[in-house]
Short mmCIF file of C-alpha atoms in Angstrom, two decimals:
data_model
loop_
_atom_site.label_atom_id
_atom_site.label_comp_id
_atom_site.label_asym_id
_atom_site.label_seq_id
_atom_site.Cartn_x
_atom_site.Cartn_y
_atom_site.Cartn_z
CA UNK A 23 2.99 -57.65 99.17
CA UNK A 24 4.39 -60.66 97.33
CA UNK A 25 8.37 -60.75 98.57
CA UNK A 26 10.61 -61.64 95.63
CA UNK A 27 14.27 -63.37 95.91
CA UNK A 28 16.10 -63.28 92.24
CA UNK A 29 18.91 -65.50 91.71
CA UNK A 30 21.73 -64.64 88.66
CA UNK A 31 20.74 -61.04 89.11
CA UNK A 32 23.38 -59.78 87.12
CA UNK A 33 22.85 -61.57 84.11
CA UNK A 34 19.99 -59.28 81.14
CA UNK A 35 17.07 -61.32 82.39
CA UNK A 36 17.99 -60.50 85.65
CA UNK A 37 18.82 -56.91 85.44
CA UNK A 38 14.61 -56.69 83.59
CA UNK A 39 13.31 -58.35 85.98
CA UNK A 40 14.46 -56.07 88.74
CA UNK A 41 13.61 -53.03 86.59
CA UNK A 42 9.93 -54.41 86.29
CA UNK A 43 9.69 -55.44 90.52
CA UNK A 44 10.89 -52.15 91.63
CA UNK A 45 8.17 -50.66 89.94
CA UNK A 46 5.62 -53.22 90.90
CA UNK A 47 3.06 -52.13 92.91
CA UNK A 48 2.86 -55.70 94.64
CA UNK A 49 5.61 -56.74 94.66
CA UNK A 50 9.35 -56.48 97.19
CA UNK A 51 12.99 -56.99 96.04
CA UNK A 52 14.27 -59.16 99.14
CA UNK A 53 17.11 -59.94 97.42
CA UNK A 54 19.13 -60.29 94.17
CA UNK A 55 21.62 -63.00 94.16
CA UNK A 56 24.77 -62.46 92.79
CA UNK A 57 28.21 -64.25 94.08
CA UNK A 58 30.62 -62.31 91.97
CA UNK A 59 28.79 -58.58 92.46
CA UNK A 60 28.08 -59.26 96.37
CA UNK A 61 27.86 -55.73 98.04
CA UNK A 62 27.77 -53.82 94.74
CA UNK A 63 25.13 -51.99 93.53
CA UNK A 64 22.68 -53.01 91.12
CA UNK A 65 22.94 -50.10 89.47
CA UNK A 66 26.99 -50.53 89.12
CA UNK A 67 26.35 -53.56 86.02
CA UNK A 68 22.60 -52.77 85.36
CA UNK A 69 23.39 -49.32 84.69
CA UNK A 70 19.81 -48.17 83.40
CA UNK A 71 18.86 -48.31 87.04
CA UNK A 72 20.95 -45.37 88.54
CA UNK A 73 18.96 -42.87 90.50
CA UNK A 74 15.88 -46.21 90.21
CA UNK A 75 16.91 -48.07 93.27
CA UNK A 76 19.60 -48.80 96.17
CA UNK A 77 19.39 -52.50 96.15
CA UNK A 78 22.53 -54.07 96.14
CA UNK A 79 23.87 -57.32 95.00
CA UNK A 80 23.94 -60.05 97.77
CA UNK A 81 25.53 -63.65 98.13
CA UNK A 82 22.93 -64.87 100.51
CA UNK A 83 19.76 -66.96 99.98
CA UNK A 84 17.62 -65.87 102.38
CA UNK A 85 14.72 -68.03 101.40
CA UNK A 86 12.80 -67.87 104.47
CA UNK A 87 12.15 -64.04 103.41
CA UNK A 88 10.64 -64.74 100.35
CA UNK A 89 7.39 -65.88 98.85
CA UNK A 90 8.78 -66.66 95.06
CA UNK A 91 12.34 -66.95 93.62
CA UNK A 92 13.22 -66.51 90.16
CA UNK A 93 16.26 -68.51 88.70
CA UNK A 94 17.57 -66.54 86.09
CA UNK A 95 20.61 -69.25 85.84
CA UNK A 96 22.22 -70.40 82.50
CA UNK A 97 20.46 -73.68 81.01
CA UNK A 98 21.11 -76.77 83.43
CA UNK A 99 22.11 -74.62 86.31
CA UNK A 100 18.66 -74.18 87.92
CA UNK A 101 18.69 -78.46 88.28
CA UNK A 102 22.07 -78.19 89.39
CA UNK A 103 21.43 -75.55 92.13
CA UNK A 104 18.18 -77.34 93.78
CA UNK A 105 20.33 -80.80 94.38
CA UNK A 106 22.77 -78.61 96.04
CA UNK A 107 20.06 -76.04 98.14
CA UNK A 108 16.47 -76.42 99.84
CA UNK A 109 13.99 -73.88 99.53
CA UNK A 110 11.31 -73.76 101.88
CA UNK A 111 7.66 -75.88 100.24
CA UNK A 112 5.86 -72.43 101.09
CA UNK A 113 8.13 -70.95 98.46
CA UNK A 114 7.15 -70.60 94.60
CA UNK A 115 9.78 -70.86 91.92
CA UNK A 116 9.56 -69.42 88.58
CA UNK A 117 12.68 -71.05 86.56
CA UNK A 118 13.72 -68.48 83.25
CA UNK A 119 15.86 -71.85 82.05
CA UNK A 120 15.32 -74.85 79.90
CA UNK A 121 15.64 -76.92 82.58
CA UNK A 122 12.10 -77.91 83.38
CA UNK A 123 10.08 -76.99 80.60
CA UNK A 124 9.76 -80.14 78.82
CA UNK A 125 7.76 -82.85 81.27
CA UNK A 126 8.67 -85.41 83.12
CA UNK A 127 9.57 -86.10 86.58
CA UNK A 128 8.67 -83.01 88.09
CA UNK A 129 6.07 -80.59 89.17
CA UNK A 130 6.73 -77.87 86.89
CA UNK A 131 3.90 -76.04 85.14
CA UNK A 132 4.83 -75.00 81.54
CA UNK A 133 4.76 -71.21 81.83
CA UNK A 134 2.73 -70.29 78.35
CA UNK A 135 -0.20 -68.19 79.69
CA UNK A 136 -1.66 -68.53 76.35
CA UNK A 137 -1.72 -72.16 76.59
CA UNK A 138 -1.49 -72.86 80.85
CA UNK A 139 -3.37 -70.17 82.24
CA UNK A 140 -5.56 -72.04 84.54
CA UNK A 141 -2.40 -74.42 85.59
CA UNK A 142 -0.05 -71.85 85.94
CA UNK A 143 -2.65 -69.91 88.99
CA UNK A 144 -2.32 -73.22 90.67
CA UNK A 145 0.94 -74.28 90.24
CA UNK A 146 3.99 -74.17 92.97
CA UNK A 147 6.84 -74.65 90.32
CA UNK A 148 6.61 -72.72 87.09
CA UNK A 149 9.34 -73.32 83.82
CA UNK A 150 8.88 -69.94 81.54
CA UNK A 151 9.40 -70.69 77.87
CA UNK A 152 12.48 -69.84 75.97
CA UNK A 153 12.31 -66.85 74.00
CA UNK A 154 12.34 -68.31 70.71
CA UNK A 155 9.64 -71.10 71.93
CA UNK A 156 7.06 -68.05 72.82
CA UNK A 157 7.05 -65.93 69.86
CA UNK A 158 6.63 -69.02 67.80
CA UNK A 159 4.14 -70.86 69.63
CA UNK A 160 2.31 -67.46 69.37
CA UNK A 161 2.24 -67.73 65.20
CA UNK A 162 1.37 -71.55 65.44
CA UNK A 163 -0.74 -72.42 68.66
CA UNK A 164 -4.32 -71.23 66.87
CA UNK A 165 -3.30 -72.97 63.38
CA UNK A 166 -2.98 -75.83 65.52
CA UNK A 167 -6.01 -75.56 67.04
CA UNK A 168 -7.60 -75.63 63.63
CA UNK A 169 -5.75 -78.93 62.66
CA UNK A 170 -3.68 -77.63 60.30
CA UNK A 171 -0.67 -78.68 60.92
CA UNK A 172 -0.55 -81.66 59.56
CA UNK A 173 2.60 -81.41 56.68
CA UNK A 174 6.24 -79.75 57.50
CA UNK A 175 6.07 -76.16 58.30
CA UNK A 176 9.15 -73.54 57.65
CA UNK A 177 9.96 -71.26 60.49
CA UNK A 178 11.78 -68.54 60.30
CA UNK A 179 13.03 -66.36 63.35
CA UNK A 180 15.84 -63.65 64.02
CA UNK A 181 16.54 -62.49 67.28
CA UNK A 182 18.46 -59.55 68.97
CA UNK A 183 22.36 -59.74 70.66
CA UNK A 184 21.03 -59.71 73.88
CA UNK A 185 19.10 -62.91 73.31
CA UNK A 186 22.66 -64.73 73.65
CA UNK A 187 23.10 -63.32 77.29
CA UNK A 188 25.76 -60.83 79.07
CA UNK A 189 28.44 -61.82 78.72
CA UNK A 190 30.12 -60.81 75.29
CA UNK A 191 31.23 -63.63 72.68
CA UNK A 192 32.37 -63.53 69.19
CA UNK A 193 29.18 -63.40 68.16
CA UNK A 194 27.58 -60.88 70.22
CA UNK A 195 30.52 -58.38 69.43
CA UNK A 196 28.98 -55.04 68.21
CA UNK A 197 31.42 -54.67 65.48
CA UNK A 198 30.47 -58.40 64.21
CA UNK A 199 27.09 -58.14 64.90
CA UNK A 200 26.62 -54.92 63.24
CA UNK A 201 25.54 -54.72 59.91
CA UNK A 202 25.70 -58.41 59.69
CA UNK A 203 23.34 -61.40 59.59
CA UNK A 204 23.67 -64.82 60.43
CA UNK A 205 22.18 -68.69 61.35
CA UNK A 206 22.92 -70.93 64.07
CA UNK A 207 21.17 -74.29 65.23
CA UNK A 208 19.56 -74.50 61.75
CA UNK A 209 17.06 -77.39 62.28
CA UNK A 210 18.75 -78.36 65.61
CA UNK A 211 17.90 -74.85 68.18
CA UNK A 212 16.52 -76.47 71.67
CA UNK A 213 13.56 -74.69 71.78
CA UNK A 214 12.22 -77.06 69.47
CA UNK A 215 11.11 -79.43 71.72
CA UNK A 216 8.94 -77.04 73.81
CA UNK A 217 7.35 -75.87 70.52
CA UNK A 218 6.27 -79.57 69.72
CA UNK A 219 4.94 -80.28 73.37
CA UNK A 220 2.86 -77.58 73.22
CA UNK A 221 1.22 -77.54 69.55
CA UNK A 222 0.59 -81.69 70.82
CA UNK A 223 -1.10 -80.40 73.81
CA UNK A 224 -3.07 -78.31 71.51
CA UNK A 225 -3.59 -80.10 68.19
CA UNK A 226 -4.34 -83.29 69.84
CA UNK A 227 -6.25 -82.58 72.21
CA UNK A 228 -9.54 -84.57 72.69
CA UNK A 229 -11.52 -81.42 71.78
CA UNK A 230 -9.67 -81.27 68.42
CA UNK A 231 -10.21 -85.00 67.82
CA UNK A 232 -7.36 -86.09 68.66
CA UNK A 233 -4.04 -87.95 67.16
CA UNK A 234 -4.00 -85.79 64.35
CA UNK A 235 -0.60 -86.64 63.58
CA UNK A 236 2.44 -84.27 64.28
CA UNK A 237 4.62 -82.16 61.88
CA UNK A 238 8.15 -81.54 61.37
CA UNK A 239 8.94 -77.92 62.03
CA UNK A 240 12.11 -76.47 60.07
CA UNK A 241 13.48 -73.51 62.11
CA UNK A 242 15.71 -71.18 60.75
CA UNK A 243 16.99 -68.78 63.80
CA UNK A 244 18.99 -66.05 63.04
CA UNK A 245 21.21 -63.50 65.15
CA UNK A 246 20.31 -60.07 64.13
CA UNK A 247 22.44 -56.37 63.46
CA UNK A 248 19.66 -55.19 67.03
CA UNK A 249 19.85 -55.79 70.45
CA UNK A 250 16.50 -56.89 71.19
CA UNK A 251 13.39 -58.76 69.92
CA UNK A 252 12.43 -61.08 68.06
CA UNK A 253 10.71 -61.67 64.27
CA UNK A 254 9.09 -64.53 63.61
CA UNK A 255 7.82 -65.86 60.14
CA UNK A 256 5.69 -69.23 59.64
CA UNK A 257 4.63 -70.92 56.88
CA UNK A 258 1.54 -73.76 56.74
CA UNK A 259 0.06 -75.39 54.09
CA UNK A 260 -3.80 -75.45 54.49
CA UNK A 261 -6.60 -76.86 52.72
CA UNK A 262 -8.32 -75.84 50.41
CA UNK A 263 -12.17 -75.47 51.90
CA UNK A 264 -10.14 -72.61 54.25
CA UNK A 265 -10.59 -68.93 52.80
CA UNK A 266 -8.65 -66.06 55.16
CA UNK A 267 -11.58 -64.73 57.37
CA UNK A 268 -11.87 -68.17 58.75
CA UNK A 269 -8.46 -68.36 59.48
CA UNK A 270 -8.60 -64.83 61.14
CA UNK A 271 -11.54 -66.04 63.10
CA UNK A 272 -9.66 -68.70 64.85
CA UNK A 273 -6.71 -66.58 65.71
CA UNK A 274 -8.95 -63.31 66.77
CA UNK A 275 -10.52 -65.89 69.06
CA UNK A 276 -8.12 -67.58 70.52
CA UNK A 277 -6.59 -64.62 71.61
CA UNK A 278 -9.28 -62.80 72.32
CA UNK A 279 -8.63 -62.86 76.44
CA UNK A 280 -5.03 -62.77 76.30
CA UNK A 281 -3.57 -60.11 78.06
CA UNK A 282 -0.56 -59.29 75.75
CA UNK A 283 -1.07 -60.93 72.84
CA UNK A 284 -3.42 -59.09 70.20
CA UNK A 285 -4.02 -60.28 66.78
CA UNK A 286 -3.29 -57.60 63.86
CA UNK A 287 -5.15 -57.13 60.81
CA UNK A 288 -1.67 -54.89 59.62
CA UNK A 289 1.47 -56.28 58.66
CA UNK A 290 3.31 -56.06 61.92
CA UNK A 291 7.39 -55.30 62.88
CA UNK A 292 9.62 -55.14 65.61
CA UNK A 293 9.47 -51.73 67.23
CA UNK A 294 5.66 -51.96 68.10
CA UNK A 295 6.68 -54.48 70.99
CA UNK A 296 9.96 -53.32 71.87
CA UNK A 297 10.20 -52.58 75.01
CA UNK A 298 6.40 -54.01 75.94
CA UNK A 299 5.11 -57.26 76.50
CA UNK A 300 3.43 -57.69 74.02
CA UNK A 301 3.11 -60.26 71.48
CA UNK A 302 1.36 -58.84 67.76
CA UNK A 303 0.55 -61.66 65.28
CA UNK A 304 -0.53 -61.48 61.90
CA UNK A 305 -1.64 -63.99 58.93
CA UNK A 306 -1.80 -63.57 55.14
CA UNK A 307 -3.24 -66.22 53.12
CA UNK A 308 -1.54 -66.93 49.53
CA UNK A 309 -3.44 -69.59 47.44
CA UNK A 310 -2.92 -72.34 49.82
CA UNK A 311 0.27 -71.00 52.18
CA UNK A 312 -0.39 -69.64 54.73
CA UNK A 313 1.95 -66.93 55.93
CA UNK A 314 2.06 -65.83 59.82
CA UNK A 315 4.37 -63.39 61.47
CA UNK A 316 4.75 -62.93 64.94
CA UNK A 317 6.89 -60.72 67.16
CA UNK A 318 7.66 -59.82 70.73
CA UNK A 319 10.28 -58.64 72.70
CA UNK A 320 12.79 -61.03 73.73
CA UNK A 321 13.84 -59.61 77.29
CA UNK A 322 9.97 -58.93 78.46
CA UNK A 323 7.30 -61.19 76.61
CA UNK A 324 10.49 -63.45 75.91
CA UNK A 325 12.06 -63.84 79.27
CA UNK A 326 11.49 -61.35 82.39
CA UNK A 327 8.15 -59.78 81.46
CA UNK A 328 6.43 -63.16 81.10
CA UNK A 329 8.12 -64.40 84.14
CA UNK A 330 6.26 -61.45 86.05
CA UNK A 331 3.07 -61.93 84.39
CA UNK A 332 3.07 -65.89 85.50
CA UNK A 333 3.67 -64.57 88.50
CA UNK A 334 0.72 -62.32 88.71
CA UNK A 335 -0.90 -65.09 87.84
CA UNK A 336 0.68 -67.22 90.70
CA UNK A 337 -0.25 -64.86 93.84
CA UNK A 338 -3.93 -63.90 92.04
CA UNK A 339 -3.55 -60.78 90.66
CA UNK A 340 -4.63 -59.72 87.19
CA UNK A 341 -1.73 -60.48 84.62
CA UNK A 342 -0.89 -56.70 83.47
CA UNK A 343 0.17 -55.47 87.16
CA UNK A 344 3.41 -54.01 86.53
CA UNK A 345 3.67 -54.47 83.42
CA UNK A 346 1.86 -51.91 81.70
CA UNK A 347 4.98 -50.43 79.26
CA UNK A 348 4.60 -48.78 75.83
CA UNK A 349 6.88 -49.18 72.96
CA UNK A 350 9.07 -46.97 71.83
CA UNK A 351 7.28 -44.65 69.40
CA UNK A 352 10.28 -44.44 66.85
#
């Protein structure tokens, strides 16, 4: 039984990941960190768990009880909370914050299992990608396989309310958000880097010859009238020599193991991976654009659900334990 310690508990990525672990078949709630809920119950802010579960929240880190902790912190708190704390070696951490996914001077394992599968079963220290990062990597990882992104390439993405955390903001208001649509970051989100690092990794790698160049990608994110998920469109300019079952090929391949992500030959949308963990990608080929649409869920493949699945991977057990959920049929 893997023993699991969550810190910022209370927060949406929090509250998913304890609905997903007390389900688990492998897998112990030790403890849920939260300062400002200590000796509530879980159930009392993640209300969806009433009648679920008894844990309640906790202000102790009892990290000698544990096997893996999950920081589900705000961006540059996870950094800020390890110069201030020691957690035993033995100890695994799987970080749901920017704070380590971009490499450097640390040990952390970029937590893609699309692109870091092998790394990720050995790694100690694991940084899950931002929510954004995943569903577009998704679209572009298999295009960059085939070299083709060698010119600018338009993104497009809108996300649901809950991407922008718990607690409420102007923006995140129901009565603004509803029936409304707007951008943010244009050119400028921080995901962007992540995306880059890892279509580098893949584009120019030695088995795809290598120093290929590296395009500019022009993301577009947009908050949208939902709560949850995420759309993704891509555009890429191809050669050509390329016709669309090629294309379809590469993608059908390159997924072909992965254990939530499934290519479509249908036009794809939201509600088939609400809810799951599932990523659903799809390409349509116009003269010499090529158009690909990805979606997943923002909270699950996005956030919680891929943090459980890494750490499936961590402790050896096949990716889907636990996290075998259907979408909402309508």
């Amino acid at each position: 039984m893997i023993r699991v310690g969550i810190l910022g508990a209370a927060g949406y990525t929090g509250g998913e990941l304890i609905r997903l672990l007390i389900n688990h078949p492998q897998a112990e709630i030790v403890f849920a960190n939260s300062e400002s809920n200590a000796g509530h119950p879980v159930s009392d802010v993640h209300e969806g768990l009433v009648g679920d579960t008894d844990l309640c929240f906790t202000d102790l880190l009892p990290f000698d009880e544990v096997d893996v902790v999950f920081f589900c912190f705000g961006h540059g708190k996870s950094e800020a909370f390890l110069r201030e704390h020691t957690i035993p070696e033995r100890v695994k951490i799987i970080d749901l914050a920017q704070d380590f996914r971009i490499r450097g001077d640390h040990d952390y394992v970029y937590g893609l299992p699309e692109l870091n599968r092998d790394a990720i079963r050995q790694a100690r220290h694991v940084a899950n990608p931002g929510c954004f990062a995943t569903a577009i990597q998704l679209a572009l990882l298999p295009a960059a396989r085939l070299g083709l992104l060698q010119e600018d390439v338009s993104v497009n993405a809108i996300t649901g309310s809950t991407g922008a955390g718990q607690k409420p903001g102007a923006t995140t208001h129901f009565s603004w958000r509803s029936n409304n649509l707007s951008i943010y970051k244009p050119f400028t989100h921080q995901h962007l880097a992540e995306i880059q690092q890892s279509l580098r990794q893949v584009q120019d790698s030695p088995s795809q010859g290598g120093g290929r160049g590296e395009a500019s990608l022009d993301f577009i994110p947009y908050r949208g009238p939902f709560a949850r998920g995420i759309f993704c469109t891509a555009v890429v300019r191809i050669p050509g020599c390329l016709v669309s079952c090629d294309i379809v090929a590469v993608y059908e391949d390159y997924y072909r193991d992965a254990a939530f992500t499934h290519y479509s030959h249908q036009p794809i949308d939201l509600k088939q991976v609400v809810g799951t963990n599932k990523a659903l990608v799809h390409c349509e080929l116009y003269g010499q654009k090529l158009l690909i649409t990805s979606c997943i869920d923002n909270l699950l493949k996005g956030a919680s659900g891929q943090a459980v699945q890494n750490m499936n991977l961590m402790f050896g057990l096949d990716e889907k334990t636990g996290l075998q959920l259907k979408a909402i049929a309508f």
